[in-house]
Amino acid sequence: MKKLVFSTGAGISAESGIRTFRDSNGLWEEYPVMDVASHTGYLKNPELIHKFYNGLRKKLVDAQPNSAHYAIRDLESMFDVRVITQNVDDLHERAGVSNVLHLHGELMKVRSTKHEERVYTLTPDNLETSLDTRDEYGDPVRPHIVFFEEPVPNFSEGMKLAQQADIFVVIGTSLVVYPAASLIDCVRPGTPIFYIDPNPSNISRPNLTIIKKTASEGMKELTEILKTMQ
């Protein structure tokens, strides 16, 4: 099977009601980005961090995967599908996608502040954490999120997947958030690249096809194209 690698951003989840940070009426308008999504902000006001991500989790559990998520899953019958996502939601997994690599962490998980390898999955009936929350070892926890100013531990694995791609697809991202935006530069010369976004960035690459549509509509078009490329 050919390896079909997706790089997904906020645009694929927007149709599920997950607000993006950078769009008009996005989340950044309610909170300064460095207050709720940076290492400095976490150290400065960890209580706000817990409150902010508790709120995001409550919204996430009410959201559902959309047709774009399911379309990626359905392609697993034709390709070796891998997803590299900037999103911290779990909509790819809930749609049944088998192989998902999260670059920026996972909203439904927390980890120990003392032993970051100790990661815990929250459940819909146990979403909230606070400064008083402790893990089974008695350690405080924090959101399992890669804040600004922190390294992106899964990026090297993402680079490897991009390099291995026989077909590479970018969906719903502005291609301005680094290092994730540089994944497209890791794709081998000659590899077909597709970029789905209603407002795509002005980029130029050999073998690049831009599909100027929403994620769901774009995936319908792409699926038909991919049927001829197995």
mmCIF file with all atom_site columns, C-alpha atoms in Angstrom:
data_model
loop_
_atom_site.group_PDB
_atom_site.id
_atom_site.type_symbol
_atom_site.label_atom_id
_atom_site.label_alt_id
_atom_site.label_comp_id
_atom_site.label_asym_id
_atom_site.label_entity_id
_atom_site.label_seq_id
_atom_site.pdbx_PDB_ins_code
_atom_site.Cartn_x
_atom_site.Cartn_y
_atom_site.Cartn_z
_atom_site.occupancy
_atom_site.B_iso_or_equiv
_atom_site.pdbx_formal_charge
_atom_site.auth_seq_id
_atom_site.auth_comp_id
_atom_site.auth_asym_id
_atom_site.auth_atom_id
_atom_site.pdbx_PDB_model_num
ATOM 1   C CA . MET A 1 1   ? 0.000   0.000  0.000  1.00 0.00 ? 1   MET A CA 1
ATOM 2   C CA . LYS A 1 2   ? 1.117   3.548  -0.706 1.00 0.00 ? 2   LYS A CA 1
ATOM 3   C CA . LYS A 1 3   ? 1.724   5.685  2.378  1.00 0.00 ? 3   LYS A CA 1
ATOM 4   C CA . LEU A 1 4   ? -0.792  8.534  2.522  1.00 0.00 ? 4   LEU A CA 1
ATOM 5   C CA . VAL A 1 5   ? 0.243   11.123 5.102  1.00 0.00 ? 5   VAL A CA 1
ATOM 6   C CA . PHE A 1 6   ? -2.054  13.911 6.289  1.00 0.00 ? 6   PHE A CA 1
ATOM 7   C CA . SER A 1 7   ? -0.983  17.057 8.102  1.00 0.00 ? 7   SER A CA 1
ATOM 8   C CA . THR A 1 8   ? -4.102  18.517 9.708  1.00 0.00 ? 8   THR A CA 1
ATOM 9   C CA . GLY A 1 9   ? -4.751  21.803 11.435 1.00 0.00 ? 9   GLY A CA 1
ATOM 10  C CA . ALA A 1 10  ? -7.584  23.664 13.102 1.00 0.00 ? 10  ALA A CA 1
ATOM 11  C CA . GLY A 1 11  ? -9.607  23.949 9.902  1.00 0.00 ? 11  GLY A CA 1
ATOM 12  C CA . ILE A 1 12  ? -10.542 20.279 9.882  1.00 0.00 ? 12  ILE A CA 1
ATOM 13  C CA . SER A 1 13  ? -12.105 20.558 13.341 1.00 0.00 ? 13  SER A CA 1
ATOM 14  C CA . ALA A 1 14  ? -13.795 23.919 12.759 1.00 0.00 ? 14  ALA A CA 1
ATOM 15  C CA . GLU A 1 15  ? -16.722 22.183 11.061 1.00 0.00 ? 15  GLU A CA 1
ATOM 16  C CA . SER A 1 16  ? -17.225 20.189 14.264 1.00 0.00 ? 16  SER A CA 1
ATOM 17  C CA . GLY A 1 17  ? -17.687 23.405 16.200 1.00 0.00 ? 17  GLY A CA 1
ATOM 18  C CA . ILE A 1 18  ? -14.163 23.577 17.589 1.00 0.00 ? 18  ILE A CA 1
ATOM 19  C CA . ARG A 1 19  ? -13.252 27.230 17.368 1.00 0.00 ? 19  ARG A CA 1
ATOM 20  C CA . THR A 1 20  ? -9.853  28.031 15.934 1.00 0.00 ? 20  THR A CA 1
ATOM 21  C CA . PHE A 1 21  ? -7.522  30.408 17.720 1.00 0.00 ? 21  PHE A CA 1
ATOM 22  C CA . ARG A 1 22  ? -6.631  32.684 14.842 1.00 0.00 ? 22  ARG A CA 1
ATOM 23  C CA . ASP A 1 23  ? -9.913  33.221 13.031 1.00 0.00 ? 23  ASP A CA 1
ATOM 24  C CA . SER A 1 24  ? -12.132 36.201 13.785 1.00 0.00 ? 24  SER A CA 1
ATOM 25  C CA . ASN A 1 25  ? -14.062 35.449 17.013 1.00 0.00 ? 25  ASN A CA 1
ATOM 26  C CA . GLY A 1 26  ? -11.350 32.884 17.785 1.00 0.00 ? 26  GLY A CA 1
ATOM 27  C CA . LEU A 1 27  ? -10.263 31.977 21.269 1.00 0.00 ? 27  LEU A CA 1
ATOM 28  C CA . TRP A 1 28  ? -7.343  34.399 21.305 1.00 0.00 ? 28  TRP A CA 1
ATOM 29  C CA . GLU A 1 29  ? -9.842  37.303 21.469 1.00 0.00 ? 29  GLU A CA 1
ATOM 30  C CA . GLU A 1 30  ? -10.962 36.134 24.910 1.00 0.00 ? 30  GLU A CA 1
ATOM 31  C CA . TYR A 1 31  ? -7.516  35.441 26.365 1.00 0.00 ? 31  TYR A CA 1
ATOM 32  C CA . PRO A 1 32  ? -4.080  36.765 25.463 1.00 0.00 ? 32  PRO A CA 1
ATOM 33  C CA . VAL A 1 33  ? -2.279  33.862 23.827 1.00 0.00 ? 33  VAL A CA 1
ATOM 34  C CA . MET A 1 34  ? 0.723   34.017 26.116 1.00 0.00 ? 34  MET A CA 1
ATOM 35  C CA . ASP A 1 35  ? -1.508  33.830 29.188 1.00 0.00 ? 35  ASP A CA 1
ATOM 36  C CA . VAL A 1 36  ? -3.123  30.507 28.304 1.00 0.00 ? 36  VAL A CA 1
ATOM 37  C CA . ALA A 1 37  ? -0.814  28.778 25.841 1.00 0.00 ? 37  ALA A CA 1
ATOM 38  C CA . SER A 1 38  ? 2.764   29.532 26.858 1.00 0.00 ? 38  SER A CA 1
ATOM 39  C CA . HIS A 1 39  ? 5.184   28.089 29.359 1.00 0.00 ? 39  HIS A CA 1
ATOM 40  C CA . THR A 1 40  ? 5.576   31.572 30.838 1.00 0.00 ? 40  THR A CA 1
ATOM 41  C CA . GLY A 1 41  ? 1.812   31.862 31.252 1.00 0.00 ? 41  GLY A CA 1
ATOM 42  C CA . TYR A 1 42  ? 1.649   28.477 32.926 1.00 0.00 ? 42  TYR A CA 1
ATOM 43  C CA . LEU A 1 43  ? 4.323   29.436 35.445 1.00 0.00 ? 43  LEU A CA 1
ATOM 44  C CA . LYS A 1 44  ? 2.712   32.829 36.015 1.00 0.00 ? 44  LYS A CA 1
ATOM 45  C CA . ASN A 1 45  ? -0.864  31.670 36.541 1.00 0.00 ? 45  ASN A CA 1
ATOM 46  C CA . PRO A 1 46  ? -1.326  27.882 36.562 1.00 0.00 ? 46  PRO A CA 1
ATOM 47  C CA . GLU A 1 47  ? -4.812  28.300 38.031 1.00 0.00 ? 47  GLU A CA 1
ATOM 48  C CA . LEU A 1 48  ? -5.931  30.119 34.869 1.00 0.00 ? 48  LEU A CA 1
ATOM 49  C CA . ILE A 1 49  ? -4.369  27.363 32.754 1.00 0.00 ? 49  ILE A CA 1
ATOM 50  C CA . HIS A 1 50  ? -6.417  24.689 34.528 1.00 0.00 ? 50  HIS A CA 1
ATOM 51  C CA . LYS A 1 51  ? -9.593  26.772 34.188 1.00 0.00 ? 51  LYS A CA 1
ATOM 52  C CA . PHE A 1 52  ? -9.023  27.478 30.494 1.00 0.00 ? 52  PHE A CA 1
ATOM 53  C CA . TYR A 1 53  ? -8.386  23.866 29.504 1.00 0.00 ? 53  TYR A CA 1
ATOM 54  C CA . ASN A 1 54  ? -11.250 22.603 31.661 1.00 0.00 ? 54  ASN A CA 1
ATOM 55  C CA . GLY A 1 55  ? -13.490 24.821 29.552 1.00 0.00 ? 55  GLY A CA 1
ATOM 56  C CA . LEU A 1 56  ? -12.051 23.542 26.290 1.00 0.00 ? 56  LEU A CA 1
ATOM 57  C CA . ARG A 1 57  ? -12.584 19.936 27.365 1.00 0.00 ? 57  ARG A CA 1
ATOM 58  C CA . LYS A 1 58  ? -16.239 20.582 28.163 1.00 0.00 ? 58  LYS A CA 1
ATOM 59  C CA . LYS A 1 59  ? -16.755 21.899 24.636 1.00 0.00 ? 59  LYS A CA 1
ATOM 60  C CA . LEU A 1 60  ? -14.815 19.036 23.082 1.00 0.00 ? 60  LEU A CA 1
ATOM 61  C CA . VAL A 1 61  ? -16.896 16.253 24.609 1.00 0.00 ? 61  VAL A CA 1
ATOM 62  C CA . ASP A 1 62  ? -19.998 17.786 23.011 1.00 0.00 ? 62  ASP A CA 1
ATOM 63  C CA . ALA A 1 63  ? -18.349 17.979 19.572 1.00 0.00 ? 63  ALA A CA 1
ATOM 64  C CA . GLN A 1 64  ? -18.483 15.182 17.023 1.00 0.00 ? 64  GLN A CA 1
ATOM 65  C CA . PRO A 1 65  ? -16.144 14.193 14.183 1.00 0.00 ? 65  PRO A CA 1
ATOM 66  C CA . ASN A 1 66  ? -17.260 15.540 10.826 1.00 0.00 ? 66  ASN A CA 1
ATOM 67  C CA . SER A 1 67  ? -17.236 14.011 7.360  1.00 0.00 ? 67  SER A CA 1
ATOM 68  C CA . ALA A 1 68  ? -13.627 15.043 6.743  1.00 0.00 ? 68  ALA A CA 1
ATOM 69  C CA . HIS A 1 69  ? -12.456 12.999 9.738  1.00 0.00 ? 69  HIS A CA 1
ATOM 70  C CA . TYR A 1 70  ? -14.468 10.018 8.551  1.00 0.00 ? 70  TYR A CA 1
ATOM 71  C CA . ALA A 1 71  ? -13.215 10.392 4.983  1.00 0.00 ? 71  ALA A CA 1
ATOM 72  C CA . ILE A 1 72  ? -9.634  10.056 6.222  1.00 0.00 ? 72  ILE A CA 1
ATOM 73  C CA . ARG A 1 73  ? -10.599 6.924  8.124  1.00 0.00 ? 73  ARG A CA 1
ATOM 74  C CA . ASP A 1 74  ? -12.296 5.432  5.061  1.00 0.00 ? 74  ASP A CA 1
ATOM 75  C CA . LEU A 1 75  ? -9.112  5.837  3.023  1.00 0.00 ? 75  LEU A CA 1
ATOM 76  C CA . GLU A 1 76  ? -7.430  3.261  5.267  1.00 0.00 ? 76  GLU A CA 1
ATOM 77  C CA . SER A 1 77  ? -8.970  0.581  3.058  1.00 0.00 ? 77  SER A CA 1
ATOM 78  C CA . MET A 1 78  ? -6.900  1.859  0.117  1.00 0.00 ? 78  MET A CA 1
ATOM 79  C CA . PHE A 1 79  ? -3.754  3.347  1.668  1.00 0.00 ? 79  PHE A CA 1
ATOM 80  C CA . ASP A 1 80  ? -1.430  3.137  4.646  1.00 0.00 ? 80  ASP A CA 1
ATOM 81  C CA . VAL A 1 81  ? -2.866  6.266  6.259  1.00 0.00 ? 81  VAL A CA 1
ATOM 82  C CA . ARG A 1 82  ? -0.949  8.310  8.824  1.00 0.00 ? 82  ARG A CA 1
ATOM 83  C CA . VAL A 1 83  ? -2.152  11.565 10.370 1.00 0.00 ? 83  VAL A CA 1
ATOM 84  C CA . ILE A 1 84  ? 0.098   14.235 11.826 1.00 0.00 ? 84  ILE A CA 1
ATOM 85  C CA . THR A 1 85  ? -2.102  16.777 13.566 1.00 0.00 ? 85  THR A CA 1
ATOM 86  C CA . GLN A 1 86  ? -1.541  20.131 15.187 1.00 0.00 ? 86  GLN A CA 1
ATOM 87  C CA . ASN A 1 87  ? -4.923  19.750 16.860 1.00 0.00 ? 87  ASN A CA 1
ATOM 88  C CA . VAL A 1 88  ? -5.217  18.790 20.502 1.00 0.00 ? 88  VAL A CA 1
ATOM 89  C CA . ASP A 1 89  ? -8.735  17.375 20.122 1.00 0.00 ? 89  ASP A CA 1
ATOM 90  C CA . ASP A 1 90  ? -9.437  13.655 19.780 1.00 0.00 ? 90  ASP A CA 1
ATOM 91  C CA . LEU A 1 91  ? -11.795 13.843 16.790 1.00 0.00 ? 91  LEU A CA 1
ATOM 92  C CA . HIS A 1 92  ? -9.516  11.849 14.484 1.00 0.00 ? 92  HIS A CA 1
ATOM 93  C CA . GLU A 1 93  ? -9.425  9.015  17.005 1.00 0.00 ? 93  GLU A CA 1
ATOM 94  C CA . ARG A 1 94  ? -13.158 9.171  17.623 1.00 0.00 ? 94  ARG A CA 1
ATOM 95  C CA . ALA A 1 95  ? -13.726 8.907  13.867 1.00 0.00 ? 95  ALA A CA 1
ATOM 96  C CA . GLY A 1 96  ? -11.749 5.664  13.911 1.00 0.00 ? 96  GLY A CA 1
ATOM 97  C CA . VAL A 1 97  ? -8.466  6.794  12.373 1.00 0.00 ? 97  VAL A CA 1
ATOM 98  C CA . SER A 1 98  ? -5.858  4.219  13.359 1.00 0.00 ? 98  SER A CA 1
ATOM 99  C CA . ASN A 1 99  ? -2.572  6.151  13.357 1.00 0.00 ? 99  ASN A CA 1
ATOM 100 C CA . VAL A 1 100 ? -2.570  9.704  14.732 1.00 0.00 ? 100 VAL A CA 1
ATOM 101 C CA . LEU A 1 101 ? 0.509   11.654 15.835 1.00 0.00 ? 101 LEU A CA 1
ATOM 102 C CA . HIS A 1 102 ? -0.242  14.734 17.952 1.00 0.00 ? 102 HIS A CA 1
ATOM 103 C CA . LEU A 1 103 ? 2.380   17.449 17.637 1.00 0.00 ? 103 LEU A CA 1
ATOM 104 C CA . HIS A 1 104 ? 0.924   19.839 20.188 1.00 0.00 ? 104 HIS A CA 1
ATOM 105 C CA . GLY A 1 105 ? -0.365  17.461 22.822 1.00 0.00 ? 105 GLY A CA 1
ATOM 106 C CA . GLU A 1 106 ? -3.797  16.097 23.664 1.00 0.00 ? 106 GLU A CA 1
ATOM 107 C CA . LEU A 1 107 ? -6.563  17.983 25.399 1.00 0.00 ? 107 LEU A CA 1
ATOM 108 C CA . MET A 1 108 ? -8.127  14.912 27.006 1.00 0.00 ? 108 MET A CA 1
ATOM 109 C CA . LYS A 1 109 ? -4.880  14.012 28.742 1.00 0.00 ? 109 LYS A CA 1
ATOM 110 C CA . VAL A 1 110 ? -2.893  15.413 31.659 1.00 0.00 ? 110 VAL A CA 1
ATOM 111 C CA . ARG A 1 111 ? 0.557   14.557 32.883 1.00 0.00 ? 111 ARG A CA 1
ATOM 112 C CA . SER A 1 112 ? 2.613   14.710 36.041 1.00 0.00 ? 112 SER A CA 1
ATOM 113 C CA . THR A 1 113 ? 4.537   17.947 36.530 1.00 0.00 ? 113 THR A CA 1
ATOM 114 C CA . LYS A 1 114 ? 7.429   15.951 37.999 1.00 0.00 ? 114 LYS A CA 1
ATOM 115 C CA . HIS A 1 115 ? 7.544   12.960 35.644 1.00 0.00 ? 115 HIS A CA 1
ATOM 116 C CA . GLU A 1 116 ? 6.299   14.000 32.211 1.00 0.00 ? 116 GLU A CA 1
ATOM 117 C CA . GLU A 1 117 ? 6.251   10.420 30.967 1.00 0.00 ? 117 GLU A CA 1
ATOM 118 C CA . ARG A 1 118 ? 3.340   9.768  33.353 1.00 0.00 ? 118 ARG A CA 1
ATOM 119 C CA . VAL A 1 119 ? 0.371   10.665 31.159 1.00 0.00 ? 119 VAL A CA 1
ATOM 120 C CA . TYR A 1 120 ? -3.263  10.124 32.131 1.00 0.00 ? 120 TYR A CA 1
ATOM 121 C CA . THR A 1 121 ? -6.414  10.115 30.003 1.00 0.00 ? 121 THR A CA 1
ATOM 122 C CA . LEU A 1 122 ? -9.428  11.968 31.337 1.00 0.00 ? 122 LEU A CA 1
ATOM 123 C CA . THR A 1 123 ? -12.978 10.769 30.807 1.00 0.00 ? 123 THR A CA 1
ATOM 124 C CA . PRO A 1 124 ? -16.105 12.743 29.865 1.00 0.00 ? 124 PRO A CA 1
ATOM 125 C CA . ASP A 1 125 ? -17.385 12.437 33.452 1.00 0.00 ? 125 ASP A CA 1
ATOM 126 C CA . ASN A 1 126 ? -14.038 13.477 34.936 1.00 0.00 ? 126 ASN A CA 1
ATOM 127 C CA . LEU A 1 127 ? -12.839 16.437 32.897 1.00 0.00 ? 127 LEU A CA 1
ATOM 128 C CA . GLU A 1 128 ? -11.726 19.045 35.391 1.00 0.00 ? 128 GLU A CA 1
ATOM 129 C CA . THR A 1 129 ? -8.354  19.515 37.023 1.00 0.00 ? 129 THR A CA 1
ATOM 130 C CA . SER A 1 130 ? -7.052  22.136 39.414 1.00 0.00 ? 130 SER A CA 1
ATOM 131 C CA . LEU A 1 131 ? -3.967  23.079 41.358 1.00 0.00 ? 131 LEU A CA 1
ATOM 132 C CA . ASP A 1 132 ? -5.066  20.493 43.912 1.00 0.00 ? 132 ASP A CA 1
ATOM 133 C CA . THR A 1 133 ? -5.340  17.594 41.461 1.00 0.00 ? 133 THR A CA 1
ATOM 134 C CA . ARG A 1 134 ? -2.825  14.847 42.148 1.00 0.00 ? 134 ARG A CA 1
ATOM 135 C CA . ASP A 1 135 ? -1.935  11.677 40.276 1.00 0.00 ? 135 ASP A CA 1
ATOM 136 C CA . GLU A 1 136 ? -1.640  8.242  41.858 1.00 0.00 ? 136 GLU A CA 1
ATOM 137 C CA . TYR A 1 137 ? 1.868   9.088  43.048 1.00 0.00 ? 137 TYR A CA 1
ATOM 138 C CA . GLY A 1 138 ? 0.791   12.323 44.716 1.00 0.00 ? 138 GLY A CA 1
ATOM 139 C CA . ASP A 1 139 ? 2.267   14.574 42.034 1.00 0.00 ? 139 ASP A CA 1
ATOM 140 C CA . PRO A 1 140 ? 0.489   17.679 40.676 1.00 0.00 ? 140 PRO A CA 1
ATOM 141 C CA . VAL A 1 141 ? -0.675  17.476 37.068 1.00 0.00 ? 141 VAL A CA 1
ATOM 142 C CA . ARG A 1 142 ? -0.826  19.876 34.138 1.00 0.00 ? 142 ARG A CA 1
ATOM 143 C CA . PRO A 1 143 ? -2.515  19.742 30.733 1.00 0.00 ? 143 PRO A CA 1
ATOM 144 C CA . HIS A 1 144 ? -0.737  17.390 28.309 1.00 0.00 ? 144 HIS A CA 1
ATOM 145 C CA . ILE A 1 145 ? -0.302  20.315 25.931 1.00 0.00 ? 145 ILE A CA 1
ATOM 146 C CA . VAL A 1 146 ? 2.820   21.597 24.199 1.00 0.00 ? 146 VAL A CA 1
ATOM 147 C CA . PHE A 1 147 ? 2.827   25.256 25.180 1.00 0.00 ? 147 PHE A CA 1
ATOM 148 C CA . PHE A 1 148 ? 4.605   27.965 23.252 1.00 0.00 ? 148 PHE A CA 1
ATOM 149 C CA . GLU A 1 149 ? 8.233   28.172 24.468 1.00 0.00 ? 149 GLU A CA 1
ATOM 150 C CA . GLU A 1 150 ? 8.323   24.392 24.948 1.00 0.00 ? 150 GLU A CA 1
ATOM 151 C CA . PRO A 1 151 ? 9.922   21.825 22.619 1.00 0.00 ? 151 PRO A CA 1
ATOM 152 C CA . VAL A 1 152 ? 7.724   19.742 20.312 1.00 0.00 ? 152 VAL A CA 1
ATOM 153 C CA . PRO A 1 153 ? 8.755   16.194 21.250 1.00 0.00 ? 153 PRO A CA 1
ATOM 154 C CA . ASN A 1 154 ? 6.877   14.441 18.427 1.00 0.00 ? 154 ASN A CA 1
ATOM 155 C CA . PHE A 1 155 ? 8.181   16.656 15.648 1.00 0.00 ? 155 PHE A CA 1
ATOM 156 C CA . SER A 1 156 ? 11.066  14.370 14.671 1.00 0.00 ? 156 SER A CA 1
ATOM 157 C CA . GLU A 1 157 ? 8.593   11.516 14.206 1.00 0.00 ? 157 GLU A CA 1
ATOM 158 C CA . GLY A 1 158 ? 6.410   13.837 12.137 1.00 0.00 ? 158 GLY A CA 1
ATOM 159 C CA . MET A 1 159 ? 9.371   14.650 9.912  1.00 0.00 ? 159 MET A CA 1
ATOM 160 C CA . LYS A 1 160 ? 10.011  10.948 9.350  1.00 0.00 ? 160 LYS A CA 1
ATOM 161 C CA . LEU A 1 161 ? 6.395   10.367 8.337  1.00 0.00 ? 161 LEU A CA 1
ATOM 162 C CA . ALA A 1 162 ? 6.497   13.311 5.911  1.00 0.00 ? 162 ALA A CA 1
ATOM 163 C CA . GLN A 1 163 ? 9.700   11.957 4.374  1.00 0.00 ? 163 GLN A CA 1
ATOM 164 C CA . GLN A 1 164 ? 8.110   8.518  3.925  1.00 0.00 ? 164 GLN A CA 1
ATOM 165 C CA . ALA A 1 165 ? 4.940   9.825  2.277  1.00 0.00 ? 165 ALA A CA 1
ATOM 166 C CA . ASP A 1 166 ? 4.014   8.618  -1.198 1.00 0.00 ? 166 ASP A CA 1
ATOM 167 C CA . ILE A 1 167 ? 1.219   11.204 -1.140 1.00 0.00 ? 167 ILE A CA 1
ATOM 168 C CA . PHE A 1 168 ? 1.126   14.154 1.267  1.00 0.00 ? 168 PHE A CA 1
ATOM 169 C CA . VAL A 1 169 ? -2.013  16.107 2.167  1.00 0.00 ? 169 VAL A CA 1
ATOM 170 C CA . VAL A 1 170 ? -2.324  19.331 4.147  1.00 0.00 ? 170 VAL A CA 1
ATOM 171 C CA . ILE A 1 171 ? -5.774  20.195 5.509  1.00 0.00 ? 171 ILE A CA 1
ATOM 172 C CA . GLY A 1 172 ? -7.019  23.271 7.314  1.00 0.00 ? 172 GLY A CA 1
ATOM 173 C CA . THR A 1 173 ? -3.829  24.988 8.336  1.00 0.00 ? 173 THR A CA 1
ATOM 174 C CA . SER A 1 174 ? -2.383  28.400 7.623  1.00 0.00 ? 174 SER A CA 1
ATOM 175 C CA . LEU A 1 175 ? 1.123   26.961 7.234  1.00 0.00 ? 175 LEU A CA 1
ATOM 176 C CA . VAL A 1 176 ? 2.486   29.683 9.496  1.00 0.00 ? 176 VAL A CA 1
ATOM 177 C CA . VAL A 1 177 ? 2.842   27.767 12.798 1.00 0.00 ? 177 VAL A CA 1
ATOM 178 C CA . TYR A 1 178 ? 6.334   26.357 13.117 1.00 0.00 ? 178 TYR A CA 1
ATOM 179 C CA . PRO A 1 179 ? 7.755   23.830 13.307 1.00 0.00 ? 179 PRO A CA 1
ATOM 180 C CA . ALA A 1 180 ? 4.606   22.094 11.974 1.00 0.00 ? 180 ALA A CA 1
ATOM 181 C CA . ALA A 1 181 ? 4.516   24.302 8.877  1.00 0.00 ? 181 ALA A CA 1
ATOM 182 C CA . SER A 1 182 ? 7.918   22.971 7.801  1.00 0.00 ? 182 SER A CA 1
ATOM 183 C CA . LEU A 1 183 ? 6.667   19.393 7.420  1.00 0.00 ? 183 LEU A CA 1
ATOM 184 C CA . ILE A 1 184 ? 5.791   20.110 3.805  1.00 0.00 ? 184 ILE A CA 1
ATOM 185 C CA . ASP A 1 185 ? 9.487   20.844 3.215  1.00 0.00 ? 185 ASP A CA 1
ATOM 186 C CA . CYS A 1 186 ? 10.359  17.310 4.354  1.00 0.00 ? 186 CYS A CA 1
ATOM 187 C CA . VAL A 1 187 ? 8.366   15.662 1.570  1.00 0.00 ? 187 VAL A CA 1
ATOM 188 C CA . ARG A 1 188 ? 10.521  13.886 -1.010 1.00 0.00 ? 188 ARG A CA 1
ATOM 189 C CA . PRO A 1 189 ? 10.896  15.573 -4.420 1.00 0.00 ? 189 PRO A CA 1
ATOM 190 C CA . GLY A 1 190 ? 8.317   14.325 -6.895 1.00 0.00 ? 190 GLY A CA 1
ATOM 191 C CA . THR A 1 191 ? 5.768   13.394 -4.231 1.00 0.00 ? 191 THR A CA 1
ATOM 192 C CA . PRO A 1 192 ? 2.203   14.585 -4.991 1.00 0.00 ? 192 PRO A CA 1
ATOM 193 C CA . ILE A 1 193 ? 1.060   17.201 -2.469 1.00 0.00 ? 193 ILE A CA 1
ATOM 194 C CA . PHE A 1 194 ? -2.529  18.330 -1.925 1.00 0.00 ? 194 PHE A CA 1
ATOM 195 C CA . TYR A 1 195 ? -3.526  21.380 0.110  1.00 0.00 ? 195 TYR A CA 1
ATOM 196 C CA . ILE A 1 196 ? -7.158  21.699 1.213  1.00 0.00 ? 196 ILE A CA 1
ATOM 197 C CA . ASP A 1 197 ? -8.223  25.023 2.703  1.00 0.00 ? 197 ASP A CA 1
ATOM 198 C CA . PRO A 1 198 ? -10.919 27.604 1.848  1.00 0.00 ? 198 PRO A CA 1
ATOM 199 C CA . ASN A 1 199 ? -8.327  30.351 2.291  1.00 0.00 ? 199 ASN A CA 1
ATOM 200 C CA . PRO A 1 200 ? -5.015  28.715 1.426  1.00 0.00 ? 200 PRO A CA 1
ATOM 201 C CA . SER A 1 201 ? -1.696  30.382 2.042  1.00 0.00 ? 201 SER A CA 1
ATOM 202 C CA . ASN A 1 202 ? 0.149   31.621 -0.998 1.00 0.00 ? 202 ASN A CA 1
ATOM 203 C CA . ILE A 1 203 ? 2.642   28.805 -1.437 1.00 0.00 ? 203 ILE A CA 1
ATOM 204 C CA . SER A 1 204 ? 4.222   27.232 -4.468 1.00 0.00 ? 204 SER A CA 1
ATOM 205 C CA . ARG A 1 205 ? 5.621   23.717 -4.656 1.00 0.00 ? 205 ARG A CA 1
ATOM 206 C CA . PRO A 1 206 ? 6.272   21.261 -7.482 1.00 0.00 ? 206 PRO A CA 1
ATOM 207 C CA . ASN A 1 207 ? 3.483   18.683 -7.742 1.00 0.00 ? 207 ASN A CA 1
ATOM 208 C CA . LEU A 1 208 ? 1.214   20.817 -5.520 1.00 0.00 ? 208 LEU A CA 1
ATOM 209 C CA . THR A 1 209 ? -2.556  20.789 -6.051 1.00 0.00 ? 209 THR A CA 1
ATOM 210 C CA . ILE A 1 210 ? -4.578  23.350 -4.098 1.00 0.00 ? 210 ILE A CA 1
ATOM 211 C CA . ILE A 1 211 ? -8.215  22.487 -3.361 1.00 0.00 ? 211 ILE A CA 1
ATOM 212 C CA . LYS A 1 212 ? -9.828  25.734 -2.244 1.00 0.00 ? 212 LYS A CA 1
ATOM 213 C CA . LYS A 1 213 ? -12.645 24.240 -0.219 1.00 0.00 ? 213 LYS A CA 1
ATOM 214 C CA . THR A 1 214 ? -13.593 23.439 3.355  1.00 0.00 ? 214 THR A CA 1
ATOM 215 C CA . ALA A 1 215 ? -12.173 20.265 4.838  1.00 0.00 ? 215 ALA A CA 1
ATOM 216 C CA . SER A 1 216 ? -15.343 18.229 4.292  1.00 0.00 ? 216 SER A CA 1
ATOM 217 C CA . GLU A 1 217 ? -15.914 19.379 0.714  1.00 0.00 ? 217 GLU A CA 1
ATOM 218 C CA . GLY A 1 218 ? -12.231 19.175 -0.076 1.00 0.00 ? 218 GLY A CA 1
ATOM 219 C CA . MET A 1 219 ? -11.998 15.620 1.186  1.00 0.00 ? 219 MET A CA 1
ATOM 220 C CA . LYS A 1 220 ? -14.852 14.591 -1.109 1.00 0.00 ? 220 LYS A CA 1
ATOM 221 C CA . GLU A 1 221 ? -12.903 15.911 -4.085 1.00 0.00 ? 221 GLU A CA 1
ATOM 222 C CA . LEU A 1 222 ? -9.608  14.476 -2.887 1.00 0.00 ? 222 LEU A CA 1
ATOM 223 C CA . THR A 1 223 ? -11.098 11.029 -2.288 1.00 0.00 ? 223 THR A CA 1
ATOM 224 C CA . GLU A 1 224 ? -12.152 10.820 -5.914 1.00 0.00 ? 224 GLU A CA 1
ATOM 225 C CA . ILE A 1 225 ? -8.662  11.849 -7.037 1.00 0.00 ? 225 ILE A CA 1
ATOM 226 C CA . LEU A 1 226 ? -6.992  9.326  -4.731 1.00 0.00 ? 226 LEU A CA 1
ATOM 227 C CA . LYS A 1 227 ? -9.064  6.470  -6.118 1.00 0.00 ? 227 LYS A CA 1
ATOM 228 C CA . THR A 1 228 ? -7.052  6.872  -9.324 1.00 0.00 ? 228 THR A CA 1
ATOM 229 C CA . MET A 1 229 ? -3.718  6.884  -7.467 1.00 0.00 ? 229 MET A CA 1
ATOM 230 C CA . GLN A 1 230 ? -3.772  3.605  -5.542 1.00 0.00 ? 230 GLN A CA 1
#
